[in-house]
Tab-separated table of C-alpha atoms and ligand atoms in Angstrom:
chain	number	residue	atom	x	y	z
A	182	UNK	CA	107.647	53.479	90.506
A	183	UNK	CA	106.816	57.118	90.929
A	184	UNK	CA	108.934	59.823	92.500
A	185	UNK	CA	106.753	62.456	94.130
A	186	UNK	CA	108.137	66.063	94.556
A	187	UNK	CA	106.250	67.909	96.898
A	188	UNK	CA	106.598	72.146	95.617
A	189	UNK	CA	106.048	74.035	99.056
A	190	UNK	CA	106.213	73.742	102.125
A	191	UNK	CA	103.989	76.304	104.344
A	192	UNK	CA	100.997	75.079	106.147
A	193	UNK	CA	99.236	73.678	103.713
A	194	UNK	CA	102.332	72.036	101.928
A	195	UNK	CA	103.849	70.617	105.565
A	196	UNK	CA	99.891	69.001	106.259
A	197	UNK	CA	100.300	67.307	102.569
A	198	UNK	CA	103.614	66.147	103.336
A	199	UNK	CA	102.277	64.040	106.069
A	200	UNK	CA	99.752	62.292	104.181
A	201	UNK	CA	102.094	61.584	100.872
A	202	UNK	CA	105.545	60.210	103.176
A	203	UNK	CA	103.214	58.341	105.363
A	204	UNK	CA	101.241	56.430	102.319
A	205	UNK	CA	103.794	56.146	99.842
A	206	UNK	CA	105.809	53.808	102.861
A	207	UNK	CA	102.621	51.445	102.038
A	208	UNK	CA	101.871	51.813	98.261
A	209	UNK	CA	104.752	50.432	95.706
A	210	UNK	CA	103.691	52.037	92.846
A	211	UNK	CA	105.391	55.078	94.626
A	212	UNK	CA	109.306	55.829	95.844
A	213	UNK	CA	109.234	55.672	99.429
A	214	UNK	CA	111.896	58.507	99.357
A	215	UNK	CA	109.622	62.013	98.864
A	216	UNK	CA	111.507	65.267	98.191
A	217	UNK	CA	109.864	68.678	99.672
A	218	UNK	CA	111.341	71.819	98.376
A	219	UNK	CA	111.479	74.358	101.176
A	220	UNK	CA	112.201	78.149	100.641
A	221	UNK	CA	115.006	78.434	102.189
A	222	UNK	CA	114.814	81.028	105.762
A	223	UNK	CA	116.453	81.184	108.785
A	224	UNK	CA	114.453	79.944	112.179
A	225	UNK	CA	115.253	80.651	115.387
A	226	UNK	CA	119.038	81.046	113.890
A	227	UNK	CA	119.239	77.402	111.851
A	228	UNK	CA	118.308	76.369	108.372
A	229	UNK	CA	114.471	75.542	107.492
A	230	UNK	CA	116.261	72.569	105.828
A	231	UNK	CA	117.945	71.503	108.337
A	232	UNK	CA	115.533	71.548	111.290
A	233	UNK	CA	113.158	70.220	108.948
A	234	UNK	CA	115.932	66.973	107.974
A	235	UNK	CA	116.422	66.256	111.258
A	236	UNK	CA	113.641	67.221	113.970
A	237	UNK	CA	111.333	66.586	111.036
A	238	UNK	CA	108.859	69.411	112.149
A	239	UNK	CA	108.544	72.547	109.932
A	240	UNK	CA	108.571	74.388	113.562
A	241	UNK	CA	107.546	77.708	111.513
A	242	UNK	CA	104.445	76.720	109.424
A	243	UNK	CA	103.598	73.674	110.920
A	244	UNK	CA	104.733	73.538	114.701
A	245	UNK	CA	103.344	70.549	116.752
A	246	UNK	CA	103.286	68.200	114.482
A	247	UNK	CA	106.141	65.386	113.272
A	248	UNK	CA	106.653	64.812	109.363
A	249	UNK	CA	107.723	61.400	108.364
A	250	UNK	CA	111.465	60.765	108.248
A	251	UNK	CA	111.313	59.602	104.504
A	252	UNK	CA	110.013	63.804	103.353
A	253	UNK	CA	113.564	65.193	102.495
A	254	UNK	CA	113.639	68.975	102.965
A	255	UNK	CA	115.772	70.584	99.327
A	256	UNK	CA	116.426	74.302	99.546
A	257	UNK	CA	116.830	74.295	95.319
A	258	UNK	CA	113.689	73.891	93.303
A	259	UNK	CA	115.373	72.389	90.075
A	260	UNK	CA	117.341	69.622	92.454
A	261	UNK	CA	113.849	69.089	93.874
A	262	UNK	CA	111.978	68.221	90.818
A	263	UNK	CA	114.834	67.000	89.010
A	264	UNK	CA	113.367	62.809	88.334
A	265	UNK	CA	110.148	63.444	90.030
A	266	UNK	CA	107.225	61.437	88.113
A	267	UNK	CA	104.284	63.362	90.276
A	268	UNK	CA	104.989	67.121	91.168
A	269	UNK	CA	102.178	68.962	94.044
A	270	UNK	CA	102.250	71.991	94.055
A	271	UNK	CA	101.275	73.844	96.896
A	272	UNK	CA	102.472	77.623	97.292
A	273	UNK	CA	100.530	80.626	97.919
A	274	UNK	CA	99.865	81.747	94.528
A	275	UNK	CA	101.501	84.918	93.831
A	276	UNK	CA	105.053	82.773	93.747
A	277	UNK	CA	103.830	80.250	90.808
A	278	UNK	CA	104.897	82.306	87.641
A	279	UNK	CA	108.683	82.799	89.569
A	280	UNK	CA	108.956	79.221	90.303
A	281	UNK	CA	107.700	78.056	87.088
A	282	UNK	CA	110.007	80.079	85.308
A	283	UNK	CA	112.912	78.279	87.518
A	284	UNK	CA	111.607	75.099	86.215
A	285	UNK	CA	110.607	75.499	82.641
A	286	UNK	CA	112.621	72.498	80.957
A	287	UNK	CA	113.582	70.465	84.079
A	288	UNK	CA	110.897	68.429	84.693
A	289	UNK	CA	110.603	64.863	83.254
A	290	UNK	CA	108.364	65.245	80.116
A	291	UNK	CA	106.219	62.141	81.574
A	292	UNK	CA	105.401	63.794	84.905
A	293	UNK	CA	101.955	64.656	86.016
A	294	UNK	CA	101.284	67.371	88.442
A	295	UNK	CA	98.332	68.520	90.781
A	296	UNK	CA	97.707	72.314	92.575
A	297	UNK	CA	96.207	72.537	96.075
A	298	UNK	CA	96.831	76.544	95.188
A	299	UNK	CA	93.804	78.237	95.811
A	300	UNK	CA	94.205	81.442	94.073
A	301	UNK	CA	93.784	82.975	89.901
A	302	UNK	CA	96.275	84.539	88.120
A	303	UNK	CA	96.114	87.030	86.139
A	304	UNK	CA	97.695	88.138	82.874
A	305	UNK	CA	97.489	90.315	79.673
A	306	UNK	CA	94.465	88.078	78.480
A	307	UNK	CA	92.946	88.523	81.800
A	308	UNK	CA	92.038	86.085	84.268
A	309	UNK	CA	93.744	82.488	83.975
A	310	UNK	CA	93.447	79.357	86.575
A	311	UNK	CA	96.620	78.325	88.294
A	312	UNK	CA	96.605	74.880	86.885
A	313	UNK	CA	96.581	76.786	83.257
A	314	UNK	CA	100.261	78.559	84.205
A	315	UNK	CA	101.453	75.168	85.111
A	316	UNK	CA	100.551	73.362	81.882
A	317	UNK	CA	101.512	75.848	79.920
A	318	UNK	CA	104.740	76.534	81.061
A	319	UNK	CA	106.094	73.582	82.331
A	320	UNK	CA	103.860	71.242	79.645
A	321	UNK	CA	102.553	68.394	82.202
A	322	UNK	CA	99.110	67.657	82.658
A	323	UNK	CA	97.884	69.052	85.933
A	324	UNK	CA	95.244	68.053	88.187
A	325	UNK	CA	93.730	70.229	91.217
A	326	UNK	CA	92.882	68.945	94.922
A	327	UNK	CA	90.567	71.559	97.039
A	328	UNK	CA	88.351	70.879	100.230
A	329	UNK	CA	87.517	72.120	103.255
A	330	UNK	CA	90.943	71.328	104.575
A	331	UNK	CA	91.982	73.355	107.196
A	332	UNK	CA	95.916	72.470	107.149
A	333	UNK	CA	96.481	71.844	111.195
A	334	UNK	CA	93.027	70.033	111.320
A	335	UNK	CA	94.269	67.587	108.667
A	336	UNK	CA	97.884	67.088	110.000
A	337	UNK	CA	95.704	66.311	113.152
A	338	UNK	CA	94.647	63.271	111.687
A	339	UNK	CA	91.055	64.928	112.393
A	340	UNK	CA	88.483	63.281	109.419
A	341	UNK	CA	87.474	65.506	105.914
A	342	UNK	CA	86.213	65.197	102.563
A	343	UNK	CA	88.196	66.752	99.402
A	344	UNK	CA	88.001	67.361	96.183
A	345	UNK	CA	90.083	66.451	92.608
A	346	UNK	CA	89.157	67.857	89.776
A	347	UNK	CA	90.986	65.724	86.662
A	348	UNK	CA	90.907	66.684	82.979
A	349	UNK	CA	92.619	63.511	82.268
A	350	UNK	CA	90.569	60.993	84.718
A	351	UNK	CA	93.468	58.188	85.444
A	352	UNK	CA	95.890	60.528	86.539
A	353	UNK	CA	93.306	62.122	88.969
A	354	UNK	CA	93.168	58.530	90.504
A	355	UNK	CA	96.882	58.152	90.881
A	356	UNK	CA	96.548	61.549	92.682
A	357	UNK	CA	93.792	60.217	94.417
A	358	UNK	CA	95.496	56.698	95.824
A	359	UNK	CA	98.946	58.839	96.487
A	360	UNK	CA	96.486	61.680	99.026
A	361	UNK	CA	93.795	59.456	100.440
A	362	UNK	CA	93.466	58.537	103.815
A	363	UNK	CA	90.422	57.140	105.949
A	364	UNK	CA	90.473	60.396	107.422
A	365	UNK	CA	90.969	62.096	104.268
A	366	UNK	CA	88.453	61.161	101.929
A	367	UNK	CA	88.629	61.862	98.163
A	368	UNK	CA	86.136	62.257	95.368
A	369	UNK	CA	87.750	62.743	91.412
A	370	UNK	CA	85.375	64.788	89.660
A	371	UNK	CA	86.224	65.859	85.980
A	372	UNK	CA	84.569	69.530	86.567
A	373	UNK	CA	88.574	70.846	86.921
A	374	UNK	CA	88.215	74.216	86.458
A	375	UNK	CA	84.808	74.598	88.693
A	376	UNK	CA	86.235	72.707	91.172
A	377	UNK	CA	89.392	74.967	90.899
A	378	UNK	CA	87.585	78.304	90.767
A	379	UNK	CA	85.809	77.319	93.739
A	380	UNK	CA	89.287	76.910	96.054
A	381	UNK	CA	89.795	80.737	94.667
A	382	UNK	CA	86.676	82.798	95.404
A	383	UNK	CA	85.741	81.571	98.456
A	384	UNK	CA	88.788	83.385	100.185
A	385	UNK	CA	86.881	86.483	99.003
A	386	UNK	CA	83.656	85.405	100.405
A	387	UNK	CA	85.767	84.470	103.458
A	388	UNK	CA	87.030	88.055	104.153
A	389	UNK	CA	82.937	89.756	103.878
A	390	UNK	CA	82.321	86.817	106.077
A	391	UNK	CA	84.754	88.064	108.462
A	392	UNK	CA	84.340	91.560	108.094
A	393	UNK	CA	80.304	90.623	109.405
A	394	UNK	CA	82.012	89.149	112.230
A	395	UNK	CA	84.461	92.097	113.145
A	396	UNK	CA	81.206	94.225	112.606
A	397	UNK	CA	79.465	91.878	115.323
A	398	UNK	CA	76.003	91.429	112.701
A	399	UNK	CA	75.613	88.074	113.774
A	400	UNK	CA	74.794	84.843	112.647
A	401	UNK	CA	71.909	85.391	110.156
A	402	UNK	CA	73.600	88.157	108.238
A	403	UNK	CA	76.903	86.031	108.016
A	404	UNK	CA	74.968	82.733	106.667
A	405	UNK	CA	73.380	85.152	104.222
A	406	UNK	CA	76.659	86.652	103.257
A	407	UNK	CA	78.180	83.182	102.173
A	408	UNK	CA	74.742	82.503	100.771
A	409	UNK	CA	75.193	85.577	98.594
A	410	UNK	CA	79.121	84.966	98.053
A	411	UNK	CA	78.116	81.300	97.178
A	412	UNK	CA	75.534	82.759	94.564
A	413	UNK	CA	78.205	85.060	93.423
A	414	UNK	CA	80.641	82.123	92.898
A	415	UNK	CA	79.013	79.975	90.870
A	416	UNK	CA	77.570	83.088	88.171
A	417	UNK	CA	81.165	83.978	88.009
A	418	UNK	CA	82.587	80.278	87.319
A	419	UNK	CA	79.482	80.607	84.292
A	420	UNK	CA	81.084	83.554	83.088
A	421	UNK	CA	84.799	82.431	83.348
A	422	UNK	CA	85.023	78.495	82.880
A	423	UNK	CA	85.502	78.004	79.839
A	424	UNK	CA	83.508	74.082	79.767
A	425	UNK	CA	80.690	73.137	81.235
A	426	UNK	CA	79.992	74.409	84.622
A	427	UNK	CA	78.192	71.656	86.769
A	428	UNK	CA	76.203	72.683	90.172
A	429	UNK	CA	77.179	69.605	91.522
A	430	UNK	CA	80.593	70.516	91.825
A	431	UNK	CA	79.387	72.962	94.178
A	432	UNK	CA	78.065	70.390	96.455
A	433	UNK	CA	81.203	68.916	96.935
A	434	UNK	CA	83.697	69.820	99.241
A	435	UNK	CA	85.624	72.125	97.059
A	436	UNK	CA	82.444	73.958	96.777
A	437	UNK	CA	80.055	74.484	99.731
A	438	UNK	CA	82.030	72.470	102.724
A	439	UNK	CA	85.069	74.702	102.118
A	440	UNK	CA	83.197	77.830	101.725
A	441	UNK	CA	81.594	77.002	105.569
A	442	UNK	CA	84.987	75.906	106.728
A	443	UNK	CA	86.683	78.781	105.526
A	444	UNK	CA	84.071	81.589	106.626
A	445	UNK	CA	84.973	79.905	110.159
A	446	UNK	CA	88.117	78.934	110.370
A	447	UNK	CA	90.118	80.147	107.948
A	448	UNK	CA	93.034	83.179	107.727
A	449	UNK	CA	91.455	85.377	105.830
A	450	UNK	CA	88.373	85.265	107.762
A	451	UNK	CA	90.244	86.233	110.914
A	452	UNK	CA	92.437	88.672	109.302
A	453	UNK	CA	89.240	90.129	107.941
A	454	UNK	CA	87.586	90.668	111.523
A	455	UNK	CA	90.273	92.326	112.742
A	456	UNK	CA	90.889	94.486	109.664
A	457	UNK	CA	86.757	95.570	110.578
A	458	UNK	CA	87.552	96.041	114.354
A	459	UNK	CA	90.867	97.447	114.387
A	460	UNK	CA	91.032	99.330	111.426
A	461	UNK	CA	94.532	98.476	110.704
A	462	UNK	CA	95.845	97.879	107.344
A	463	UNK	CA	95.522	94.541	106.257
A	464	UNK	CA	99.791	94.280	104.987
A	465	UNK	CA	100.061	95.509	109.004
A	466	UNK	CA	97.636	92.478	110.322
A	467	UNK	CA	99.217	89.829	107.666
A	468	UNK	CA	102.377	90.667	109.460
A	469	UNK	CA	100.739	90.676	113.142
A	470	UNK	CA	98.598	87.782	113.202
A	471	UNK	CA	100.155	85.119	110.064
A	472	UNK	CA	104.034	84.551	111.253
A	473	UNK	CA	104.934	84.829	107.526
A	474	UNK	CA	102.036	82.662	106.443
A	475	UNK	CA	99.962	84.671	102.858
A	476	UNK	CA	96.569	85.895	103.079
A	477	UNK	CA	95.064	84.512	99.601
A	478	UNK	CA	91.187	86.600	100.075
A	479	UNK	CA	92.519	90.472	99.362
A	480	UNK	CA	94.377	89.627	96.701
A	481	UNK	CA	92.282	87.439	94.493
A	482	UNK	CA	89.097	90.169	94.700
A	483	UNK	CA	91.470	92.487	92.965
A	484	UNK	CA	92.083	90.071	90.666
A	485	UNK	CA	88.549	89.804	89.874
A	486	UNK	CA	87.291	93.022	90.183
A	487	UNK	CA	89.403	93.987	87.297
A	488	UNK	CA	88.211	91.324	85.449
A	489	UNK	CA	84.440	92.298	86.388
A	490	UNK	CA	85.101	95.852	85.503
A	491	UNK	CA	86.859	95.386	82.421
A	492	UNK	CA	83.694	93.360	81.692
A	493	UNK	CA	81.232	96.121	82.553
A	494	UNK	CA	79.959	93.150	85.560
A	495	UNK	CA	80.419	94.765	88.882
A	496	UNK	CA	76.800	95.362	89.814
A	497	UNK	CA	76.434	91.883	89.480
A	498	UNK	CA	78.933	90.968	91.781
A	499	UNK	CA	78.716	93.657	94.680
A	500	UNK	CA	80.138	90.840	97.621
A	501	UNK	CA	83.290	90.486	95.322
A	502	UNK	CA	82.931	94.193	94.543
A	503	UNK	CA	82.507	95.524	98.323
A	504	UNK	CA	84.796	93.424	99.298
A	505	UNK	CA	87.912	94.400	97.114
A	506	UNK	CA	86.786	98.445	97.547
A	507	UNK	CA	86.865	98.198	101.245
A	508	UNK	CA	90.180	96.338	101.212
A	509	UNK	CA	92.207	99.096	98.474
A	510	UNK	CA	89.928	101.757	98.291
A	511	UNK	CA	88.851	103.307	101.145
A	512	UNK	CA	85.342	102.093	101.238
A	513	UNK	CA	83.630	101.948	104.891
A	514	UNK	CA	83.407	98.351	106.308
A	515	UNK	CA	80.267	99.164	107.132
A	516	UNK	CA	78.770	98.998	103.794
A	517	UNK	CA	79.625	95.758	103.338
A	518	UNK	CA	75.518	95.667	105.085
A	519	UNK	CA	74.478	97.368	102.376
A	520	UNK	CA	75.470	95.310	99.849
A	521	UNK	CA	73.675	92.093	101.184
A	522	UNK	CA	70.879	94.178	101.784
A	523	UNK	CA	70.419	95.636	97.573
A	524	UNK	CA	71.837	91.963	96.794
A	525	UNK	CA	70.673	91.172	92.808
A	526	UNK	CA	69.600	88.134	94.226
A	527	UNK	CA	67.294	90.114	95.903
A	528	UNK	CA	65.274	91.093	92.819
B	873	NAD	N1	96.809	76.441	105.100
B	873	NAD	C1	95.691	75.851	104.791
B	873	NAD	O1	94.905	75.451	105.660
B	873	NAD	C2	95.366	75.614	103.345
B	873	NAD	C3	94.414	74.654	103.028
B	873	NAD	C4	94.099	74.416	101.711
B	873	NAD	C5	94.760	75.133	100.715
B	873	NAD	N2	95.700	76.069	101.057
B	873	NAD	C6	96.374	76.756	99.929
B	873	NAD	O2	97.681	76.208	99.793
B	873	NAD	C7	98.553	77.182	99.219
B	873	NAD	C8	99.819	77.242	100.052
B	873	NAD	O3	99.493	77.683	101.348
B	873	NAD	P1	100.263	77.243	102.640
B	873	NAD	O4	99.265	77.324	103.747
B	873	NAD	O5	100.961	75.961	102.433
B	873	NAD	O6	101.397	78.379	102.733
B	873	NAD	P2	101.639	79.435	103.929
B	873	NAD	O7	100.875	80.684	103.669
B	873	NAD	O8	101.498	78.744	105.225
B	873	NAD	O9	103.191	79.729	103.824
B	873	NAD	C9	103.804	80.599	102.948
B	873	NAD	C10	104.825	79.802	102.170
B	873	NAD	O10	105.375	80.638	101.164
B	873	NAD	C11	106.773	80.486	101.171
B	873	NAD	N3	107.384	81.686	100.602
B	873	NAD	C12	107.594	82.894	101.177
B	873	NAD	N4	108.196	83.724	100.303
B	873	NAD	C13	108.336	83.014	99.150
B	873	NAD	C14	108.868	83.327	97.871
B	873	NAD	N5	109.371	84.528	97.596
B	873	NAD	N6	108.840	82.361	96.919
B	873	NAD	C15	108.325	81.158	97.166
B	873	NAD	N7	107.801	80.786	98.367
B	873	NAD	C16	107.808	81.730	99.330
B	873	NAD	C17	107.123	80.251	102.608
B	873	NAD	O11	108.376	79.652	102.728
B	873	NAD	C18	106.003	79.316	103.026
B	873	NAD	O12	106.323	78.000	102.686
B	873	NAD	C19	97.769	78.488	99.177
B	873	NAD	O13	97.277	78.670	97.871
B	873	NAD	C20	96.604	78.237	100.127
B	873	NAD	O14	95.456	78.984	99.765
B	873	NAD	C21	96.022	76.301	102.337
């Protein structure tokens, strides 16, 4: 029987939580006891742990909705994973080389993990995938889920489609009978590192998306802005995935459905508009508008406009490009126009 240890527990990590205490209650081949390791913070002058233990609501990330009795809040990481057979991790990204580290040599040799961290990391060698930190430091093989999967629409029970990507294709099915739902509907692909790269650049193409909005340019300029951003991520997966790079991945839900989802609903889109319309800094409007919850966009485009650079690439990329320069640099929102308008794609 498997133990599951769920890493994280913000929005995303509270949703997942849901799905994994209610089904592993019905499947055997999983411990019906599922341990979520919380950072620890004071709300509303109590414990995270403890309001999570026993109102079973994680009333900061996740208000409104119940989590099943059998998800066990731990405030320390290596008590958390300490036994678990399947580890999810689900943090906002800048975190996973400190937790990691807290881990290295404490997790069952057997386990298998999965990431539903949509972000890149990046180190000395330049750009790595999230799921590459976690293998290499903690030596597990590690799957990755994304979708468009808005975290309150899926605690909401409301229907989706998602997306594993597997290297190793049975233990993307384990992942795939411990997540899925009739309401939350999985396909295993073995495309990993597309389908991982995908969950990562779209926040970019999320924040143009929103500056269009904030900039009121309307509907046709912001389909054609997530049309460019779309073209933009897949030439950048050809440049950085390291196998093959399928365009079917793309038409899953990792690719295309959570690049509309996220362009509309998401954080960093709405963070974004008000960044254009405001013209407050973004740290100030992450504060304002996210009650401690991580914008993921900003971040990753300076990832990979380094990358680009350092490659000589950035005219070939001016969404990713405009979109990290307006964020750190100074560049007017405005020109994010101008940059759909000279588009390569264009040519
Ligand atoms: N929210 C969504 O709808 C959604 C959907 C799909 C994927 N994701 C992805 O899931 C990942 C996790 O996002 P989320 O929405 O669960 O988180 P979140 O942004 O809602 O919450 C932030 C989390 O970070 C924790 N935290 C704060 N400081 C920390 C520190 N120093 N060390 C470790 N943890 C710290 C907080 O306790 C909290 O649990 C992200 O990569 C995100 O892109 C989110």
């Amino acid at each position: 029987m498997g133990l599951v240890c769920i890493v994280g527990s913000g929005n995303w990590g509270s949703a997942i939580a849901k799905i994994i205490g209610d089904n592993v209650k019905k499947l055997q081949k999983f411990v019906s006891l599922v341990k979520m390791w919380v950072f620890e913070e004071i709300v509303n002058g109590r414990k995270l742990t403890d309001i999570i233990n026993n109102d079973h609501e994680n009333v900061k990330y996740l208000p409104g909705y119940k989590l099943p009795e059998n998800v066990v809040a731990v405030s320390s990481l290596r008590e958390a994973v300490k036994d678990a057979d399947l580890l999810v991790f689900v943090i906002p990204h800048q975190f996973i080389h400190a937790i990691c580290d807290e881990i290295i040599g404490k997790v069952h040799k057997d386990a298998v993990g999965i990431t539903l961290i949509k972000g890149v990391d990046e180190g000395p060698q330049g750009l790595r995938l999230i799921s590459e930190v976690i293998r290499e430091k903690l030596g597990i093989d590690i799957s990755v889920l994304m979708g468009a999967n808005t975290a309150n629409e899926v605690a909401a029970g409301k229907f989706c489609e998602t997306t594993i990507g597997s290297k190793i294709l049975e233990n993307g099915l384990l992942f795939k009978e411990l997540l899925e739902t009739p309401n939350f509907r999985i396909t295993v692909v073995d495309d990993a590192d597309t389908v991982e790269i995908c969950g990562a650049l779209k926040n970019i193409v999320a924040v143009g998306a929103g500056f269009c909005d904030g900039l009121h340019y309307g509907n046709n300029t912001k389909a054609a802005a997530i049309r460019l951003g779309l073209m933009e991520m897949i030439a950048f997966a050809r440049i950085f995935c390291t196998g093959q790079v399928s365009t079917n991945t793309f038409l899953e839900s990792c690719g295309v459905a959570d690049l509309i989802t996220t362009c509309y609903a998401g954080r960093n889109r709405k963070v974004a508009e008000a960044f254009a319309r405001t013209g407050k800094t973004l740290e100030e409007l992450e504060k304002e508008m996210l009650n401690g919850q991580k914008l993921q966009g900003p971040q990753t485009s300076a990832e990979v406009y380094r990358v680009l650079k350092q490659r000589g690439l950035l005219n070939k990329f001016p969404l990713f490009t405009a979109v990290y320069q307006i964020c750190y640099e100074g560049r007017p929102v405005e020109e994010m126009l101008s940059c759909l308008q000279s588009h390569p794609e264009h040519i």
